[in-house]
Tab-separated table of C-alpha atoms and ligand atoms in Angstrom:
chain	number	residue	atom	x	y	z
A	23	MET	CA	256.445	39.444	59.572
A	24	ARG	CA	256.260	42.548	57.391
A	25	VAL	CA	257.810	42.741	53.920
A	26	LEU	CA	258.435	46.169	52.405
A	27	SER	CA	259.846	47.421	49.139
A	28	GLY	CA	259.741	50.495	46.930
A	29	VAL	CA	260.331	51.215	43.267
A	30	GLN	CA	261.296	54.611	41.940
A	31	PRO	CA	259.148	56.090	39.176
A	32	SER	CA	262.254	57.321	37.391
A	33	GLY	CA	261.627	55.727	33.967
A	34	THR	CA	259.571	53.120	32.162
A	35	LEU	CA	259.788	49.761	33.967
A	36	HIS	CA	261.632	47.032	32.068
A	37	LEU	CA	262.284	43.308	32.123
A	38	GLY	CA	265.203	43.762	34.567
A	39	ASN	CA	262.999	45.627	37.045
A	40	TYR	CA	260.343	42.941	36.706
A	41	LEU	CA	262.587	39.905	37.180
A	42	GLY	CA	264.859	41.550	39.766
A	43	ALA	CA	262.249	43.250	41.935
A	44	MET	CA	258.569	43.381	40.942
A	45	LYS	CA	258.117	39.642	40.430
A	46	GLN	CA	259.167	38.780	43.965
A	47	HIS	CA	257.060	41.613	45.398
A	48	ILE	CA	253.980	40.194	43.702
A	49	GLU	CA	254.797	36.600	44.685
A	50	LEU	CA	255.348	37.539	48.328
A	51	GLN	CA	251.907	39.121	48.716
A	52	THR	CA	250.321	35.691	49.159
A	53	GLN	CA	252.815	34.633	51.842
A	54	GLN	CA	253.402	37.711	54.037
A	55	GLU	CA	252.012	41.099	54.912
A	56	CYS	CA	253.448	43.209	52.075
A	57	TYR	CA	253.911	46.961	51.847
A	58	ILE	CA	254.839	48.086	48.325
A	59	PHE	CA	255.228	51.743	47.489
A	60	ILE	CA	256.105	54.092	44.636
A	61	ALA	CA	259.198	56.024	45.735
A	62	ASN	CA	258.351	59.361	44.144
A	63	TYR	CA	260.310	61.504	46.625
A	64	HIS	CA	263.395	59.487	45.708
A	65	SER	CA	262.793	60.141	42.011
A	66	LEU	CA	263.100	63.880	42.580
A	67	THR	CA	266.854	63.258	42.658
A	68	THR	CA	266.765	62.455	38.934
A	69	VAL	CA	263.416	63.554	37.431
A	70	HIS	CA	262.986	67.322	37.350
A	71	ASP	CA	259.883	67.668	35.214
A	72	ALA	CA	256.592	67.737	37.149
A	73	GLU	CA	254.439	66.424	34.310
A	74	ARG	CA	256.857	63.550	33.675
A	75	LEU	CA	257.058	62.615	37.354
A	76	ARG	CA	253.253	62.521	37.613
A	77	ALA	CA	253.028	60.345	34.475
A	78	LEU	CA	255.777	57.957	35.632
A	79	THR	CA	254.167	57.639	39.074
A	80	ARG	CA	250.886	56.652	37.439
A	81	ASP	CA	252.653	54.237	35.077
A	82	VAL	CA	254.357	52.354	37.933
A	83	ALA	CA	250.961	51.978	39.631
A	84	LEU	CA	249.439	50.635	36.392
A	85	ASP	CA	252.354	48.234	35.805
A	86	TYR	CA	252.067	46.702	39.275
A	87	LEU	CA	248.293	46.394	39.156
A	88	ALA	CA	248.432	44.910	35.642
A	89	MET	CA	251.062	42.342	36.670
A	90	GLY	CA	248.876	41.127	39.526
A	91	LEU	CA	249.568	43.184	42.621
A	92	ASP	CA	246.381	42.630	44.602
A	93	PRO	CA	245.363	45.715	46.590
A	94	GLN	CA	243.200	43.505	48.832
A	95	ARG	CA	246.297	41.647	49.954
A	96	ALA	CA	249.216	44.072	49.662
A	97	VAL	CA	249.332	47.608	51.001
A	98	PHE	CA	250.121	49.591	47.842
A	99	PHE	CA	250.748	53.328	48.133
A	100	ARG	CA	252.698	56.393	47.077
A	101	GLN	CA	255.633	57.396	49.273
A	102	SER	CA	254.464	61.031	49.315
A	103	ASP	CA	251.138	60.077	50.900
A	104	VAL	CA	253.080	59.352	54.091
A	105	PRO	CA	255.099	62.583	54.429
A	106	GLU	CA	256.266	61.506	57.897
A	107	VAL	CA	259.084	59.614	56.131
A	108	CYS	CA	260.770	62.938	55.404
A	109	GLU	CA	260.611	63.863	59.085
A	110	LEU	CA	262.110	60.530	60.067
A	111	ALA	CA	264.858	60.856	57.445
A	112	TRP	CA	265.860	64.149	59.070
A	113	ILE	CA	265.877	62.656	62.572
A	114	LEU	CA	267.973	59.681	61.398
A	115	SER	CA	270.484	62.040	59.786
A	116	THR	CA	271.083	63.704	63.151
A	117	VAL	CA	272.330	60.449	64.705
A	118	THR	CA	274.422	59.398	61.671
A	119	GLY	CA	278.007	60.444	60.962
A	120	MET	CA	279.015	61.965	57.623
A	121	GLY	CA	281.344	59.004	57.050
A	122	LEU	CA	278.423	56.652	56.439
A	123	PHE	CA	276.992	58.804	53.640
A	124	GLU	CA	280.464	59.328	52.192
A	125	ARG	CA	280.841	55.558	51.793
A	126	GLY	CA	277.639	55.380	49.704
A	127	THR	CA	278.471	53.584	46.465
A	128	SER	CA	275.186	54.484	44.784
A	129	TYR	CA	275.936	58.211	45.215
A	130	LYS	CA	279.473	57.775	43.925
A	131	ASP	CA	278.310	55.733	40.912
A	132	LYS	CA	275.580	58.191	39.985
A	133	VAL	CA	277.935	61.168	40.172
A	134	ALA	CA	280.532	59.253	38.139
A	135	ARG	CA	277.841	58.700	35.476
A	136	GLY	CA	277.319	62.466	35.261
A	137	LEU	CA	274.298	63.105	37.524
A	138	PRO	CA	274.538	66.460	39.306
A	139	SER	CA	275.612	65.865	42.910
A	140	SER	CA	272.665	67.378	44.800
A	141	VAL	CA	272.431	67.160	48.592
A	142	GLY	CA	269.307	65.048	48.011
A	143	LEU	CA	271.282	62.444	46.088
A	144	PHE	CA	273.796	62.294	48.957
A	145	PHE	CA	270.998	62.117	51.551
A	146	TYR	CA	269.087	59.419	49.598
A	147	PRO	CA	270.089	56.573	51.994
A	148	ALA	CA	268.509	58.398	54.969
A	149	LEU	CA	265.170	58.628	53.160
A	150	MET	CA	265.376	54.965	52.185
A	151	ALA	CA	266.184	54.015	55.794
A	152	ALA	CA	263.174	56.044	56.943
A	153	ASP	CA	260.962	54.221	54.392
A	154	ILE	CA	261.989	50.907	55.860
A	155	LEU	CA	262.055	51.754	59.571
A	156	ILE	CA	258.833	53.761	59.719
A	157	TYR	CA	256.787	50.623	58.925
A	158	ARG	CA	258.779	48.341	61.239
A	159	SER	CA	259.681	46.201	58.228
A	160	HIS	CA	261.418	42.877	58.790
A	161	VAL	CA	262.293	41.917	55.221
A	162	VAL	CA	263.223	44.126	52.265
A	163	PRO	CA	263.194	42.316	48.888
A	164	VAL	CA	265.491	44.194	46.490
A	165	GLY	CA	268.088	43.705	43.778
A	166	ARG	CA	271.749	43.243	44.763
A	167	ASP	CA	272.537	46.873	43.986
A	168	GLN	CA	270.486	47.879	47.039
A	169	THR	CA	272.475	45.797	49.569
A	170	GLN	CA	274.419	48.726	50.965
A	171	HIS	CA	271.262	50.785	51.450
A	172	VAL	CA	269.779	48.064	53.664
A	173	GLU	CA	273.049	47.804	55.625
A	174	PHE	CA	272.988	51.585	56.141
A	175	THR	CA	269.399	51.269	57.369
A	176	ARG	CA	270.473	48.794	60.041
A	177	ASP	CA	273.315	51.132	61.025
A	178	MET	CA	271.024	54.144	61.328
A	179	ALA	CA	268.458	52.156	63.336
A	180	THR	CA	271.220	51.061	65.719
A	181	TYR	CA	272.549	54.614	66.130
A	182	PHE	CA	269.061	55.806	67.078
A	183	ASN	CA	268.296	52.856	69.359
A	184	GLU	CA	271.602	53.332	71.177
A	185	ARG	CA	271.363	57.105	71.455
A	186	TYR	CA	267.741	57.129	72.745
A	187	ARG	CA	265.947	53.831	73.294
A	188	SER	CA	265.122	50.788	71.261
A	189	VAL	CA	262.399	51.935	68.858
A	190	PHE	CA	263.446	50.297	65.585
A	191	ILE	CA	263.568	46.716	64.331
A	192	LEU	CA	266.668	45.858	62.275
A	193	PRO	CA	265.544	44.743	58.784
A	194	GLU	CA	267.097	42.078	56.540
A	195	ALA	CA	267.518	42.368	52.767
A	196	ARG	CA	266.077	39.554	50.638
A	197	PHE	CA	267.409	38.782	47.173
A	198	ASN	CA	265.749	36.642	44.576
A	199	GLU	CA	267.292	34.116	42.249
A	200	ALA	CA	267.349	36.394	39.190
A	201	PRO	CA	270.893	37.221	38.180
A	202	VAL	CA	271.586	40.625	36.732
A	203	VAL	CA	269.296	40.733	33.703
A	204	PRO	CA	271.247	41.832	30.589
A	205	GLY	CA	269.952	44.434	28.150
A	206	VAL	CA	269.996	44.265	24.338
A	207	ASP	CA	273.708	45.222	24.306
A	208	GLY	CA	274.705	42.543	26.847
A	209	GLN	CA	275.337	45.083	29.682
A	210	LYS	CA	273.094	45.226	32.789
A	211	MET	CA	269.625	46.259	31.618
A	212	SER	CA	268.915	49.769	32.911
A	213	LYS	CA	266.579	52.665	32.164
A	214	SER	CA	269.578	54.924	31.884
A	215	TYR	CA	271.673	52.787	29.494
A	216	GLY	CA	269.225	52.833	26.559
A	217	ASN	CA	269.358	49.008	26.422
A	218	ALA	CA	266.053	48.103	28.070
A	219	ILE	CA	263.165	45.955	26.882
A	220	ASP	CA	260.097	47.674	28.330
A	221	LEU	CA	257.458	45.657	30.162
A	222	PHE	CA	254.539	47.016	28.223
A	223	GLY	CA	256.064	48.122	24.931
A	224	ASP	CA	253.890	47.612	21.825
A	225	PRO	CA	254.330	44.076	20.423
A	226	LYS	CA	255.901	45.040	17.064
A	227	PRO	CA	258.616	47.439	18.275
A	228	THR	CA	259.343	45.063	21.171
A	229	ALA	CA	259.818	42.120	18.799
A	230	LYS	CA	262.064	44.331	16.644
A	231	ARG	CA	264.136	45.250	19.687
A	232	ILE	CA	264.503	41.568	20.586
A	233	MET	CA	265.540	40.716	17.018
A	234	GLY	CA	268.221	43.440	17.370
A	235	ILE	CA	269.923	41.907	20.451
A	236	LYS	CA	273.688	41.904	19.967
A	237	THR	CA	275.165	38.446	19.233
A	238	ASP	CA	278.533	37.252	17.950
A	239	SER	CA	279.143	36.242	14.340
A	240	THR	CA	279.394	32.431	14.745
A	241	PRO	CA	277.980	30.972	11.473
A	242	VAL	CA	274.667	29.072	11.621
A	243	ASP	CA	276.185	25.601	11.203
A	244	GLN	CA	278.784	26.061	13.998
A	245	PRO	CA	278.181	25.115	17.681
A	246	LYS	CA	277.493	28.122	19.932
A	247	ASP	CA	278.190	28.836	23.601
A	248	PRO	CA	274.913	29.551	25.443
A	249	SER	CA	276.749	30.810	28.539
A	250	THR	CA	278.045	33.912	26.720
A	251	CYS	CA	274.901	34.661	24.699
A	252	THR	CA	272.533	37.489	25.772
A	253	VAL	CA	269.599	35.921	23.881
A	254	PHE	CA	270.022	32.678	25.836
A	255	ALA	CA	270.423	34.573	29.135
A	256	LEU	CA	267.018	36.175	28.563
A	257	LEU	CA	265.414	33.061	27.105
A	258	ARG	CA	266.199	30.976	30.176
A	259	LEU	CA	264.508	33.566	32.394
A	260	LEU	CA	261.245	33.240	30.463
A	261	ALA	CA	261.213	29.597	29.282
A	262	ASP	CA	260.472	26.575	31.476
A	263	PRO	CA	263.420	24.337	32.463
A	264	ALA	CA	262.693	21.660	29.831
A	265	GLU	CA	262.606	24.202	27.008
A	266	THR	CA	265.742	25.894	28.350
A	267	GLN	CA	267.560	22.558	28.255
A	268	GLU	CA	266.445	21.962	24.685
A	269	TRP	CA	267.777	25.373	23.584
A	270	GLU	CA	271.038	24.668	25.347
A	271	ARG	CA	271.343	21.442	23.361
A	272	ARG	CA	270.532	23.197	20.080
A	273	TYR	CA	273.122	25.912	20.758
A	274	ARG	CA	275.857	23.336	21.401
A	275	ALA	CA	274.881	21.105	18.478
A	276	GLY	CA	275.254	23.828	15.796
A	277	GLY	CA	272.865	24.205	12.851
A	278	MET	CA	270.821	26.792	14.754
A	279	GLY	CA	270.899	30.524	13.942
A	280	TYR	CA	270.569	33.190	16.642
A	281	GLY	CA	267.496	34.412	14.737
A	282	ASP	CA	265.580	31.242	15.771
A	283	ALA	CA	266.330	31.833	19.441
A	284	LYS	CA	265.387	35.508	19.132
A	285	LYS	CA	262.060	34.651	17.485
A	286	ARG	CA	261.221	32.287	20.332
A	287	LEU	CA	262.297	34.887	22.888
A	288	ALA	CA	259.924	37.428	21.315
A	289	GLU	CA	257.131	34.820	21.512
A	290	LEU	CA	257.879	33.987	25.139
A	291	TYR	CA	257.919	37.679	25.967
A	292	GLU	CA	254.525	38.149	24.381
A	293	LEU	CA	253.151	35.051	26.135
A	294	ARG	CA	254.333	36.319	29.517
A	295	PHE	CA	253.389	40.002	29.283
A	296	GLY	CA	250.830	40.179	26.446
A	297	PRO	CA	247.945	38.810	28.536
A	298	HIS	CA	248.489	41.583	31.089
A	299	ARG	CA	248.143	44.370	28.498
A	300	GLU	CA	244.388	44.209	28.709
A	301	ALA	CA	244.406	44.476	32.494
A	302	ARG	CA	246.729	47.446	32.218
A	303	ALA	CA	244.473	49.181	29.691
A	304	SER	CA	241.497	48.478	31.921
A	305	TRP	CA	243.151	50.062	34.985
A	306	ALA	CA	244.364	52.956	32.802
A	307	SER	CA	240.773	53.675	31.761
A	308	ARG	CA	239.734	53.891	35.452
A	309	PRO	CA	242.056	56.490	37.014
A	310	ASP	CA	239.631	57.015	39.913
A	311	ASP	CA	239.874	53.341	40.841
A	312	VAL	CA	243.678	53.518	40.755
A	313	GLU	CA	243.533	56.585	42.979
A	314	ASP	CA	241.210	54.740	45.393
A	315	VAL	CA	243.659	51.836	45.619
A	316	LEU	CA	246.565	54.180	46.389
A	317	ARG	CA	244.517	56.244	48.813
A	318	SER	CA	243.344	53.295	50.868
A	319	GLY	CA	246.858	51.792	50.807
A	320	ALA	CA	248.218	55.109	52.080
A	321	ALA	CA	245.658	55.243	54.904
A	322	ARG	CA	246.785	51.822	56.143
A	323	ALA	CA	250.474	52.635	55.749
A	324	ARG	CA	250.135	56.027	57.391
A	325	ALA	CA	248.451	54.604	60.481
A	326	THR	CA	251.499	52.372	61.034
A	327	ALA	CA	253.899	55.243	60.314
A	328	GLN	CA	252.163	57.585	62.723
A	329	ALA	CA	252.338	55.086	65.557
A	330	VAL	CA	256.076	54.632	64.983
A	331	MET	CA	256.636	58.393	64.710
A	332	HIS	CA	254.864	58.847	68.028
A	333	ASP	CA	257.467	56.557	69.636
A	334	VAL	CA	260.317	58.253	67.769
A	335	ARG	CA	259.290	61.762	68.848
A	336	GLU	CA	258.771	60.609	72.431
A	337	ALA	CA	262.181	58.981	72.481
A	338	CYS	CA	264.059	62.028	71.225
A	339	GLY	CA	262.012	64.829	72.798
A	340	ILE	CA	260.261	66.359	69.797
A	341	VAL	CA	256.983	67.904	70.935
A	342	VAL	CA	254.066	68.410	68.551
A	343	ALA	CA	250.535	69.663	69.253
A	344	ARG	CA	248.033	66.855	69.811
A	345	ARG	CA	246.353	65.901	66.516
B	30	LIG	P1	267.429	51.084	36.659
B	30	LIG	O1	268.832	50.510	36.760
B	30	LIG	O2	266.763	50.681	35.382
B	30	LIG	O3	267.378	52.586	36.918
B	30	LIG	P2	266.385	50.849	39.350
B	30	LIG	O4	267.727	51.214	39.914
B	30	LIG	O5	265.270	51.845	39.458
B	30	LIG	O6	266.578	50.405	37.826
B	30	LIG	O7	265.953	49.456	39.996
B	30	LIG	C1	264.694	49.133	40.525
B	30	LIG	C2	264.761	47.696	41.018
B	30	LIG	O8	264.938	46.791	39.916
B	30	LIG	C3	265.929	47.434	41.991
B	30	LIG	O9	265.516	46.554	43.036
B	30	LIG	C4	266.962	46.792	41.102
B	30	LIG	O10	267.820	45.919	41.820
B	30	LIG	C5	266.114	46.007	40.085
B	30	LIG	N1	266.817	45.930	38.788
B	30	LIG	C6	267.056	46.955	37.930
B	30	LIG	N2	267.725	46.553	36.820
B	30	LIG	C7	267.922	45.220	36.985
B	30	LIG	C8	268.568	44.208	36.175
B	30	LIG	N3	269.097	44.498	34.992
B	30	LIG	N4	268.596	42.935	36.661
B	30	LIG	C9	268.039	42.632	37.869
B	30	LIG	N5	267.419	43.538	38.669
B	30	LIG	C10	267.355	44.815	38.248
B	31	LIG	N1	266.385	52.734	46.232
B	31	LIG	C1	265.443	51.780	45.688
B	31	LIG	C2	265.776	51.513	44.198
B	31	LIG	O1	266.316	52.370	43.529
B	31	LIG	C3	264.017	52.267	45.813
B	31	LIG	C4	263.601	52.420	47.246
B	31	LIG	C5	263.358	53.588	47.915
B	31	LIG	C6	263.413	51.343	48.180
B	31	LIG	N2	263.005	53.310	49.210
B	31	LIG	C7	263.039	51.954	49.420
B	31	LIG	C8	263.518	49.944	48.087
B	31	LIG	C9	262.786	51.189	50.562
B	31	LIG	C10	263.271	49.187	49.235
B	31	LIG	C11	262.912	49.803	50.467
B	31	LIG	O2	265.453	50.465	43.716
């Protein structure tokens, strides 16, 4: 069974990205054959500065390697090292009606938030479907916001299989237990909302950001409701169950200030991510090693992609010179 997922290098990765996506990618590498890639073609829909895109692409690689992605186990690569995905995206678009793309909620949301409505942004689901289908992926671990993209992928695979012959496997989305991780303002944590806690921020500014999380004005001595508190929502994602229970009790009992919970959250954050800073710095000081990891991942991924593209071209009558 093959597991596949991608992360866009469209900003600095944060706690929401880690708990919603990265963590399960890294956990799955010991259980299944995992393909994890950096979706840099997708990021061209939002990042239009070459230097920045190169830096963000490198940063995502460093973040994954630092957090424990093992290149001996998982196939880790850059999307652009398998350019066949763009060819497949085109072919899939020729069997898909406009109506499917027009239903795309991600496109509608992004345009509503003020992103320019490029054809690429509209076409995004075809490229994502190609990413998934070209590796004959069975399972796609993603956050809930990606559900529709995986449904579209199944639709596009079916359109192709029915029009020509059965080449593609229909993938299933896989969600993890992490709810939507809130940011420092209580809204969904997101790179684009300015409310993120970065994975590898420096300890002092990160602690300051945690101390600045928005809370209500219940006085210290009064009981507090953990279920509506952003600090508690984050704390329970990083603390063990026994500690979480103890905080819940302290909230309800009163006599505890939000500052105490924030201080502990900053500590837990440091305990979880601090030890990986060194690994990140070590990978960062060896760019050639990082490049080797991505290159050998790409060679493995591309071999799979080329075999599938052979079947796709055969099925639909696209002739290319023997290579
Ligand atoms: P952002 O919203 O910061 O731009 P992306 O859309 O690039 O993040 O998301 C990358 C992955 O991280 C997706 O699988 C997404 O579901 C997950 N993710 C992003 N933000 C959160 C969050 N606040 N809580 C849980 N998962 C998240
Ligand atoms: N759209 C995904 C996101 O924003 C990233 C992505 C691109 C992806 N291609 C993929 C995820 C293929 C899973 C499978 O998070």
